[in-house]
PDB file of C-alpha atoms in Angstrom:
ATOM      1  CA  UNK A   1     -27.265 -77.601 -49.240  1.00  0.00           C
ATOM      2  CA  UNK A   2     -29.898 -80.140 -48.885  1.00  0.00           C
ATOM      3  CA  UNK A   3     -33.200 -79.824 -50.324  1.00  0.00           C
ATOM      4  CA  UNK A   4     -34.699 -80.566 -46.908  1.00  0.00           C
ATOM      5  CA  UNK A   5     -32.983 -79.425 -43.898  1.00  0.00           C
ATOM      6  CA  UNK A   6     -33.565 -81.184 -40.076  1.00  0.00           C
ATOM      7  CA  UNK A   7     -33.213 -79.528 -36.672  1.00  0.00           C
ATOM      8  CA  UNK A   8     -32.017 -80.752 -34.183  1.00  0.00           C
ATOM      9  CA  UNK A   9     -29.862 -83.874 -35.653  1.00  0.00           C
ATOM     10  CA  UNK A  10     -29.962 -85.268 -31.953  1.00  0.00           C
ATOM     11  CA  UNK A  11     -32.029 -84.710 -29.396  1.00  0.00           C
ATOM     12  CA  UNK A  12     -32.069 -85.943 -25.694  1.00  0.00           C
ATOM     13  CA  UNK A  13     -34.805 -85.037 -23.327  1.00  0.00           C
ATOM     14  CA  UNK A  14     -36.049 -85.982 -19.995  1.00  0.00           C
ATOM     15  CA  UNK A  15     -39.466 -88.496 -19.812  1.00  0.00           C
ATOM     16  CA  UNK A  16     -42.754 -86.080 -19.896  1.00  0.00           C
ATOM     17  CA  UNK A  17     -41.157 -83.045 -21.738  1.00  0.00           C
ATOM     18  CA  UNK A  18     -42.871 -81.322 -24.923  1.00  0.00           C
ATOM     19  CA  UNK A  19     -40.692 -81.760 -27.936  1.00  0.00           C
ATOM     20  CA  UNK A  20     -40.007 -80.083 -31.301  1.00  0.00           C
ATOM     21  CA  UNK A  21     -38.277 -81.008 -34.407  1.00  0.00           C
ATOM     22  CA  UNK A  22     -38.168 -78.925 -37.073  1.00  0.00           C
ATOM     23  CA  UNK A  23     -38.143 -79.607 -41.099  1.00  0.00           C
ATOM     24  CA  UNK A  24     -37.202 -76.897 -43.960  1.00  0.00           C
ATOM     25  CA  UNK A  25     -37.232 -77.493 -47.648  1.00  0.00           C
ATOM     26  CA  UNK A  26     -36.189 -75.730 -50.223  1.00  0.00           C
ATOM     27  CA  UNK A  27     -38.526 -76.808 -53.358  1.00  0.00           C
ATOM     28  CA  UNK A  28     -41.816 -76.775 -54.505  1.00  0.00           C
ATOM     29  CA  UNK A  29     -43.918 -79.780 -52.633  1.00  0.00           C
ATOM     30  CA  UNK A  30     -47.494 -81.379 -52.864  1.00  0.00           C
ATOM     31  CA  UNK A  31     -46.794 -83.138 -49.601  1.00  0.00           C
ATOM     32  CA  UNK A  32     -44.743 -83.910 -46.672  1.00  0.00           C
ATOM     33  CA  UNK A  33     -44.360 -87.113 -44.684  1.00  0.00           C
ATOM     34  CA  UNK A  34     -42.764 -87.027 -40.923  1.00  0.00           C
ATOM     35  CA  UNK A  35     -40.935 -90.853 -40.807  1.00  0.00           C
ATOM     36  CA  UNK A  36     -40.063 -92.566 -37.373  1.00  0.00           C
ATOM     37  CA  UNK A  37     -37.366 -95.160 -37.531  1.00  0.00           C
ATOM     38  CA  UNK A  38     -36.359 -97.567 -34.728  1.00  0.00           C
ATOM     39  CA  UNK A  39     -33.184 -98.945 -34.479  1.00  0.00           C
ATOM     40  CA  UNK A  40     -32.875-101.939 -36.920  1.00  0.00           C
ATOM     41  CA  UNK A  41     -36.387-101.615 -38.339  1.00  0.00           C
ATOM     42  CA  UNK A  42     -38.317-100.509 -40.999  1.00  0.00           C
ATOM     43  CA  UNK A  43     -39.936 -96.601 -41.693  1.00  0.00           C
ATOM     44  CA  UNK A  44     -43.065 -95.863 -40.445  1.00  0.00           C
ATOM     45  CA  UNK A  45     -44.936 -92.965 -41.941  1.00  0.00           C
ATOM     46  CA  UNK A  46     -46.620 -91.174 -38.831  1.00  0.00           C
ATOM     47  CA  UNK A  47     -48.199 -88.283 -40.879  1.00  0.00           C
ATOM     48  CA  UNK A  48     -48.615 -86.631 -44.493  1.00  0.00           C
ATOM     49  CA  UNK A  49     -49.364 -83.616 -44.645  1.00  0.00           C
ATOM     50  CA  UNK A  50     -50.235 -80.876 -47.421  1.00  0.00           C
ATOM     51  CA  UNK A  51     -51.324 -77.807 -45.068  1.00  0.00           C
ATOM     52  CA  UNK A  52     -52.732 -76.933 -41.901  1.00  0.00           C
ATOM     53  CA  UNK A  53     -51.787 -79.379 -39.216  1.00  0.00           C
ATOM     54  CA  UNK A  54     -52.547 -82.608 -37.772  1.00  0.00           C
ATOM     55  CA  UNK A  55     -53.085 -84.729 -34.515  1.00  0.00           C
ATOM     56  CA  UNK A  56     -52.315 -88.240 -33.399  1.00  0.00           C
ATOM     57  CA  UNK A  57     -52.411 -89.081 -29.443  1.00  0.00           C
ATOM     58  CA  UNK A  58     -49.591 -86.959 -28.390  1.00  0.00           C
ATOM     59  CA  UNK A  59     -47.999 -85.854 -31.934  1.00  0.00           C
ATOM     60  CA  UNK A  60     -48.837 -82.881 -33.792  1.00  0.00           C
ATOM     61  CA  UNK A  61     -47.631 -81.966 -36.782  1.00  0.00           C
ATOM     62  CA  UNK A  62     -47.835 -78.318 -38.862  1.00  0.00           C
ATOM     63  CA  UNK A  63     -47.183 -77.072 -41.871  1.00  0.00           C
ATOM     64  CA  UNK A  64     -46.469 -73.532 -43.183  1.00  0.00           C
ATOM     65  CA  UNK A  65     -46.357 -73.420 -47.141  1.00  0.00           C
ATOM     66  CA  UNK A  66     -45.567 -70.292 -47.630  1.00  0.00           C
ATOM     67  CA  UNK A  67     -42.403 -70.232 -45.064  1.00  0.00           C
ATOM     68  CA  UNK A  68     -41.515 -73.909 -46.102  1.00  0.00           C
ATOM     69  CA  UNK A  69     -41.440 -75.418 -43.042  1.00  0.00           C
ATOM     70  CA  UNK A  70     -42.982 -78.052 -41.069  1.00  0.00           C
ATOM     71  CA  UNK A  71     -42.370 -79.524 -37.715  1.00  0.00           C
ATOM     72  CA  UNK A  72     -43.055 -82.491 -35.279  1.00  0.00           C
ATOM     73  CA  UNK A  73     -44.522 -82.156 -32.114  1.00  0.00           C
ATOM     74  CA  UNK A  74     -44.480 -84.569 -29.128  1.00  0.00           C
ATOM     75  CA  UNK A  75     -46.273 -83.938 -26.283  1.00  0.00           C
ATOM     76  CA  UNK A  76     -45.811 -85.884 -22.496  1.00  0.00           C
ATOM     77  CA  UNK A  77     -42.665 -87.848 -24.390  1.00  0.00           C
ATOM     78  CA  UNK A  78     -41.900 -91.294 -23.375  1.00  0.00           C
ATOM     79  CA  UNK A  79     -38.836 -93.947 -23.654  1.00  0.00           C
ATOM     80  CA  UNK A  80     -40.650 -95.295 -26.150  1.00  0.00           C
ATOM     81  CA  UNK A  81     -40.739 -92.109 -28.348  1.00  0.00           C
ATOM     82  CA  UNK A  82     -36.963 -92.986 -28.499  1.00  0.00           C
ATOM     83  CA  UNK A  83     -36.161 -93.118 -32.681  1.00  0.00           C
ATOM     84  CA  UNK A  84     -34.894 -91.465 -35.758  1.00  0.00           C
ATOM     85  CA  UNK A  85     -37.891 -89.331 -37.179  1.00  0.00           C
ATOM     86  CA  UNK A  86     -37.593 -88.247 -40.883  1.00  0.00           C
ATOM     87  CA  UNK A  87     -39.235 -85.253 -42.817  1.00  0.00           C
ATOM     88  CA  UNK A  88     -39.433 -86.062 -46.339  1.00  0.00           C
ATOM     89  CA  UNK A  89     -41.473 -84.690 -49.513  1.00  0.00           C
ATOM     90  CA  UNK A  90     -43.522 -84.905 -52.366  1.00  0.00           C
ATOM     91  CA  UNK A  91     -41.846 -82.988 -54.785  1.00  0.00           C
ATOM     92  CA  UNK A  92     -44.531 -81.514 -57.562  1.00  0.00           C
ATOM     93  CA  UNK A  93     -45.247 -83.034 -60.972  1.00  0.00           C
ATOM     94  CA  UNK A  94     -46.076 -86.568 -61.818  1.00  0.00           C
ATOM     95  CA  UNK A  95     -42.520 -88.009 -61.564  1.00  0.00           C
ATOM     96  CA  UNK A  96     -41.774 -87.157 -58.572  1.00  0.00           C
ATOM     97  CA  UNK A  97     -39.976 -89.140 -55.720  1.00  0.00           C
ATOM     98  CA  UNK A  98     -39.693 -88.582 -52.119  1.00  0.00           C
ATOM     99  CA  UNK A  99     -36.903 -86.508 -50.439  1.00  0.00           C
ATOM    100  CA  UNK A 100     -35.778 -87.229 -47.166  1.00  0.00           C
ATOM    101  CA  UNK A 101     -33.594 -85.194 -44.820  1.00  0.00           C
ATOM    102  CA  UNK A 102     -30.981 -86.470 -42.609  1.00  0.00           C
ATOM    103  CA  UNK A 103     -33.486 -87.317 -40.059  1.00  0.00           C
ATOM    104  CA  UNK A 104     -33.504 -86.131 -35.695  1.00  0.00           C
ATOM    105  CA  UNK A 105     -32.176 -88.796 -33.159  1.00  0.00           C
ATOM    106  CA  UNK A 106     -34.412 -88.545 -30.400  1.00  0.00           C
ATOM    107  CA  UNK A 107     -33.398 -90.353 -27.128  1.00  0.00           C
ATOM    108  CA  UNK A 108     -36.344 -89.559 -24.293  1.00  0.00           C
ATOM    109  CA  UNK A 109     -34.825 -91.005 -20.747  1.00  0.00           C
ATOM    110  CA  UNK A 110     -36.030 -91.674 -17.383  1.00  0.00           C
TER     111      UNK A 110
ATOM    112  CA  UNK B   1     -52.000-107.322 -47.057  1.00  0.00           C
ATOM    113  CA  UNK B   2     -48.421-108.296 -45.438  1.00  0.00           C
ATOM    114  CA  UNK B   3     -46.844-104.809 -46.213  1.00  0.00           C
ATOM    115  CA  UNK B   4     -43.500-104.343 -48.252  1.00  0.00           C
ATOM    116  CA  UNK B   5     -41.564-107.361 -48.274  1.00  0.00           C
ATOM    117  CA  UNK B   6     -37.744-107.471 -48.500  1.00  0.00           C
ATOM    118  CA  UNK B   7     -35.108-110.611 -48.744  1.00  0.00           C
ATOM    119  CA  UNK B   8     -32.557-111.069 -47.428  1.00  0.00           C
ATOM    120  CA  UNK B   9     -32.535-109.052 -44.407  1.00  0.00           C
ATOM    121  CA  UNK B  10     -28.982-109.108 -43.964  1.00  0.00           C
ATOM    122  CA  UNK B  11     -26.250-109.957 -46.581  1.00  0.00           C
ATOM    123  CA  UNK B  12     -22.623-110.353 -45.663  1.00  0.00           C
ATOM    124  CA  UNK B  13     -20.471-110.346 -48.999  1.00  0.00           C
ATOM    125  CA  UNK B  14     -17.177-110.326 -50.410  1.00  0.00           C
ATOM    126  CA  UNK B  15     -15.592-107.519 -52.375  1.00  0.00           C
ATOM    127  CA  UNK B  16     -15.891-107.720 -56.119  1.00  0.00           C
ATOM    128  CA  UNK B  17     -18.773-110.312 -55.674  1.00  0.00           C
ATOM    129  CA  UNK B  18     -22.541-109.463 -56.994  1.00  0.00           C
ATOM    130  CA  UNK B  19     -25.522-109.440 -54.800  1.00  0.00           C
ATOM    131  CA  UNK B  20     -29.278-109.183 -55.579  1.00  0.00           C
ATOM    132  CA  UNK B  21     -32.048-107.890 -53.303  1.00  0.00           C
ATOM    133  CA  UNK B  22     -35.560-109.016 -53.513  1.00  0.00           C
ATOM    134  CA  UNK B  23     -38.624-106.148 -52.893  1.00  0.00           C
ATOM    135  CA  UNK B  24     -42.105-107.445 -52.831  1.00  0.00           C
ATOM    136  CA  UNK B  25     -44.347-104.157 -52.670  1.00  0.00           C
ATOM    137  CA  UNK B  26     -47.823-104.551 -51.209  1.00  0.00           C
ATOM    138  CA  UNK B  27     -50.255-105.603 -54.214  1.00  0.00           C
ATOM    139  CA  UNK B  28     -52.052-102.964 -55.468  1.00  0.00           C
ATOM    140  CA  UNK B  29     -49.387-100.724 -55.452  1.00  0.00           C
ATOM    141  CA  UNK B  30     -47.854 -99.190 -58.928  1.00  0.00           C
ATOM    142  CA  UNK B  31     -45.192 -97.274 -57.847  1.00  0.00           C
ATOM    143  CA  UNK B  32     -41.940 -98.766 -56.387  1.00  0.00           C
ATOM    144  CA  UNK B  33     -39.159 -97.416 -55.062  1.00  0.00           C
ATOM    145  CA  UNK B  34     -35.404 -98.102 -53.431  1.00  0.00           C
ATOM    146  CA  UNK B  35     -33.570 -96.335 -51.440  1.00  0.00           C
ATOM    147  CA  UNK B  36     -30.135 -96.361 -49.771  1.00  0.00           C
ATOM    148  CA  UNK B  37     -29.384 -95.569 -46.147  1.00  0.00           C
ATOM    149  CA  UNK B  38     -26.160 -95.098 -44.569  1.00  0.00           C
ATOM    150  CA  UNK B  39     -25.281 -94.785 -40.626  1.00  0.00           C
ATOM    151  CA  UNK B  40     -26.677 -91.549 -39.230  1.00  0.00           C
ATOM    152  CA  UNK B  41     -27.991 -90.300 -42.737  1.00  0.00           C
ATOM    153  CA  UNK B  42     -31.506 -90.147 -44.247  1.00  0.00           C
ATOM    154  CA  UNK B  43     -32.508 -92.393 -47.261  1.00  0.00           C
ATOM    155  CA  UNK B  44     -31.009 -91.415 -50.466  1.00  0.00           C
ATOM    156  CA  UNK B  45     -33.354 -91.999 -53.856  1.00  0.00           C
ATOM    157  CA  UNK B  46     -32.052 -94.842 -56.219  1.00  0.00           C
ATOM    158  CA  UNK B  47     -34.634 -95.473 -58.355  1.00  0.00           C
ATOM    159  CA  UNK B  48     -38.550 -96.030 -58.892  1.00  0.00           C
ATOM    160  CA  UNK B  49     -40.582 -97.621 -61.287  1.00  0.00           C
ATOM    161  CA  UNK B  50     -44.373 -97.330 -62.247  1.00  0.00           C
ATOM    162  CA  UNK B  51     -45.579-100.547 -63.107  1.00  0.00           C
ATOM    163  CA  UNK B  52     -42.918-102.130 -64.985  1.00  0.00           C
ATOM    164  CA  UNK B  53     -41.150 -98.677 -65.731  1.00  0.00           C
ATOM    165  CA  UNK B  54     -38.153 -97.394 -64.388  1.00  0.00           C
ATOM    166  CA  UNK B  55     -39.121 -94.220 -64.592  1.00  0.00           C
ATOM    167  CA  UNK B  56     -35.933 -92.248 -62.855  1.00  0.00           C
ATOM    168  CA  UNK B  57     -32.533 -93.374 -61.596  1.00  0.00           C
ATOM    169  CA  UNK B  58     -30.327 -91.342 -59.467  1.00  0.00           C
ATOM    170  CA  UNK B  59     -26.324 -90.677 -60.676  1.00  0.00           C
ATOM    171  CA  UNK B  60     -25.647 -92.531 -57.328  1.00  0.00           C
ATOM    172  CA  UNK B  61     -27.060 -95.596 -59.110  1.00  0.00           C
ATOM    173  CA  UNK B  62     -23.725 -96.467 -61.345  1.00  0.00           C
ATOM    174  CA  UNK B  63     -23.436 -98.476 -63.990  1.00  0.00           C
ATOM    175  CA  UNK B  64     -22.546-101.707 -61.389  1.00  0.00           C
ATOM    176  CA  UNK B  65     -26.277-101.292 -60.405  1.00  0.00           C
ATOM    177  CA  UNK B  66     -29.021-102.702 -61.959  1.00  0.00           C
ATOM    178  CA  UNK B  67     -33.066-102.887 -61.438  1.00  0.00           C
ATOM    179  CA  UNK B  68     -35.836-104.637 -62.782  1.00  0.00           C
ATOM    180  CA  UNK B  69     -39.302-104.686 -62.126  1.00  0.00           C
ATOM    181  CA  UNK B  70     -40.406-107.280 -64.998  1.00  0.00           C
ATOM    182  CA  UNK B  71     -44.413-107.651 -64.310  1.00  0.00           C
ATOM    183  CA  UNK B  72     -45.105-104.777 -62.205  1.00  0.00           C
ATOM    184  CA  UNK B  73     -45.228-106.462 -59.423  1.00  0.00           C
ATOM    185  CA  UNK B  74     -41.762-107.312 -57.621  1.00  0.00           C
ATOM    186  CA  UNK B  75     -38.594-105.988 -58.162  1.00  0.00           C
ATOM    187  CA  UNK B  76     -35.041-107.392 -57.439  1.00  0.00           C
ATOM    188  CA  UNK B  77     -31.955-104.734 -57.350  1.00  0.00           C
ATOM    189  CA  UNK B  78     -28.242-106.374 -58.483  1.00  0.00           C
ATOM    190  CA  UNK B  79     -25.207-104.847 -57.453  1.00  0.00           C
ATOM    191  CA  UNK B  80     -22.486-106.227 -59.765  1.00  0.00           C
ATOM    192  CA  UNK B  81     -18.421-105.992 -58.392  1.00  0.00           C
ATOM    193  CA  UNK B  82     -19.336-104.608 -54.868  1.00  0.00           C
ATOM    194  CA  UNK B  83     -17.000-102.422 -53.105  1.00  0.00           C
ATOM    195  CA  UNK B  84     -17.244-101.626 -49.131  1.00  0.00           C
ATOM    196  CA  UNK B  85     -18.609 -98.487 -50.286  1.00  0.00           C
ATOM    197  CA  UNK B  86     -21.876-100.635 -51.194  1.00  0.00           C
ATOM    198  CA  UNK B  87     -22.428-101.291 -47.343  1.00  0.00           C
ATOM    199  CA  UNK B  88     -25.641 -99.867 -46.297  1.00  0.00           C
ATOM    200  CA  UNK B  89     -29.269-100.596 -45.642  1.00  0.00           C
ATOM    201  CA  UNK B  90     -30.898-101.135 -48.941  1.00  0.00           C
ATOM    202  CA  UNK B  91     -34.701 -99.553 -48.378  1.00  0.00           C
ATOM    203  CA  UNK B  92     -38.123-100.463 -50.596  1.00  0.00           C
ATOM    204  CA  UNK B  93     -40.947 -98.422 -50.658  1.00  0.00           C
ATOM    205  CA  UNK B  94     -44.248 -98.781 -52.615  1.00  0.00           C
ATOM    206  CA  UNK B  95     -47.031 -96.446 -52.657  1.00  0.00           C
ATOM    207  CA  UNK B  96     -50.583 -96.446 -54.939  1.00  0.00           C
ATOM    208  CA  UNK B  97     -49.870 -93.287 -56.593  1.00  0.00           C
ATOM    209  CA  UNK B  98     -47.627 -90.139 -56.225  1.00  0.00           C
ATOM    210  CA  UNK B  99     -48.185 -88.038 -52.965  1.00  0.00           C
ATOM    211  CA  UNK B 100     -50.233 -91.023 -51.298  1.00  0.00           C
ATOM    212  CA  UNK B 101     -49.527 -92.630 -48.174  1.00  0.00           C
ATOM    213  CA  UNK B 102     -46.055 -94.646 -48.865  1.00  0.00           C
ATOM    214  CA  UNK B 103     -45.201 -98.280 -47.708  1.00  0.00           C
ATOM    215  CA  UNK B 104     -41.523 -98.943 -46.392  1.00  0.00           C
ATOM    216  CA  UNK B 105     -39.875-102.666 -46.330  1.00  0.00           C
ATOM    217  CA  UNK B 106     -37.953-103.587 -43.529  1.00  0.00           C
ATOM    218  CA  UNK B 107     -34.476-102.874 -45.428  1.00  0.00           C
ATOM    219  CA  UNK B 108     -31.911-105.408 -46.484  1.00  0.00           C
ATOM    220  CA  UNK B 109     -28.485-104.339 -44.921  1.00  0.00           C
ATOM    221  CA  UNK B 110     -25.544-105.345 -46.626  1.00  0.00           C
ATOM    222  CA  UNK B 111     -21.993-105.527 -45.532  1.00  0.00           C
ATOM    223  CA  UNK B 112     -19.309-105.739 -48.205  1.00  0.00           C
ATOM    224  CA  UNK B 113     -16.105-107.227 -46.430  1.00  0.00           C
TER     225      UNK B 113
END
């Protein structure tokens, strides 16, 4: 099993719909990252995040600690919301490194 | 500040040849790190380094793999004999300290034919 878990892996919805994607982990963190990836290009970190919950334009993002879980909201999606986005952590400690999980394919259309 | 810089993007090699990637974090960063990616799959931890320090390596780094960071600053990552099993995107990160914001390169993808 995979230290941090994704749902959905893909994900198609319709232009203007509010979207979800959800992130579990299994280990002790001191912060989590949501990642979008386009097609070909490089990783963009959209948020980090330690607790509480955040707010860019039309993405939110929460975090429960205690239930280890996170997820990505988009709100009014768009075409161009159309990427892989990535939940990785922080594990604890000063060596740690970031863990990623398999990522959600999100396709938004017309 | 031009971000995380890696060369080549794209590398096309034979089997049982060795290829070097080239990672050139942004400045004032001190901790580096490279990462594999394979078609539909997240990133997979290599290796980072603090400063000059390799400070962890991953059992998927084998023995054909090799990294450097010699001054701190850039760091090049050699792949001796490659197999097709070697084909992915090869990803560089950088960040200023543990649990701060983090810094991706474009990726190199390589292709072992």
């Amino acid at each position: 099993k995979n230290e941090v878990e994704q749902s959905p892996q893909n994900l198609t919805a319709q232009e203007g719909e509010f979207i979800t994607i959800n992130c579990s982990y299994s280990v002790g963190i001191s912060a989590l990252h949501w990642l979008q990836q386009h097609p070909g290009g490089g990783i963009v970190s959209l948020f980090m995040l330690s607790s509480g919950k955040k707010k860019h334009g039309r993405l939110i993002a929460t975090i429960n600690i205690q239930e280890k879980h996170s997820s990505l909201h988009i709100t009014a999606s768009h075409p161009r919301d159309s990427a892989v986005y990535i939940c990785a952590v922080w594990g604890t400690g000063t060596a740690s490194k970031l863990t990623f999980g398999t990522g959600t394919r999100l396709q938004v259309t017309l | 500040d031009t971000g995380v810089s890696q060369n080549p993007r794209h590398k096309i090699t034979k089997r049982g040849q060795n290829v070097t990637f080239r990672c050139d974090p942004i400045s004032e960063h001190n901790r580096l790190y490279w990462y594999r990616q394979t078609l539909g799959q997240g990133p997979e931890f290599l290796t980072y380094f603090q400063n000059e320090a390799q400070l962890e390596k991953s059992r998927l780094l084998s023995d054909r793999f090799s990294a450097e960071r010699p001054k701190g600053s850039f760091s090049t990552l050699e792949i001796q004999r490659t197999e097709q099993g070697d084909s992915a995107m090869y990803l560089c990160a950088s960040s200023l300290v543990v649990t701060s914001r983090i810094a991706f390169g474009s990726g190199t993808r390589l292709t072992v034919v």
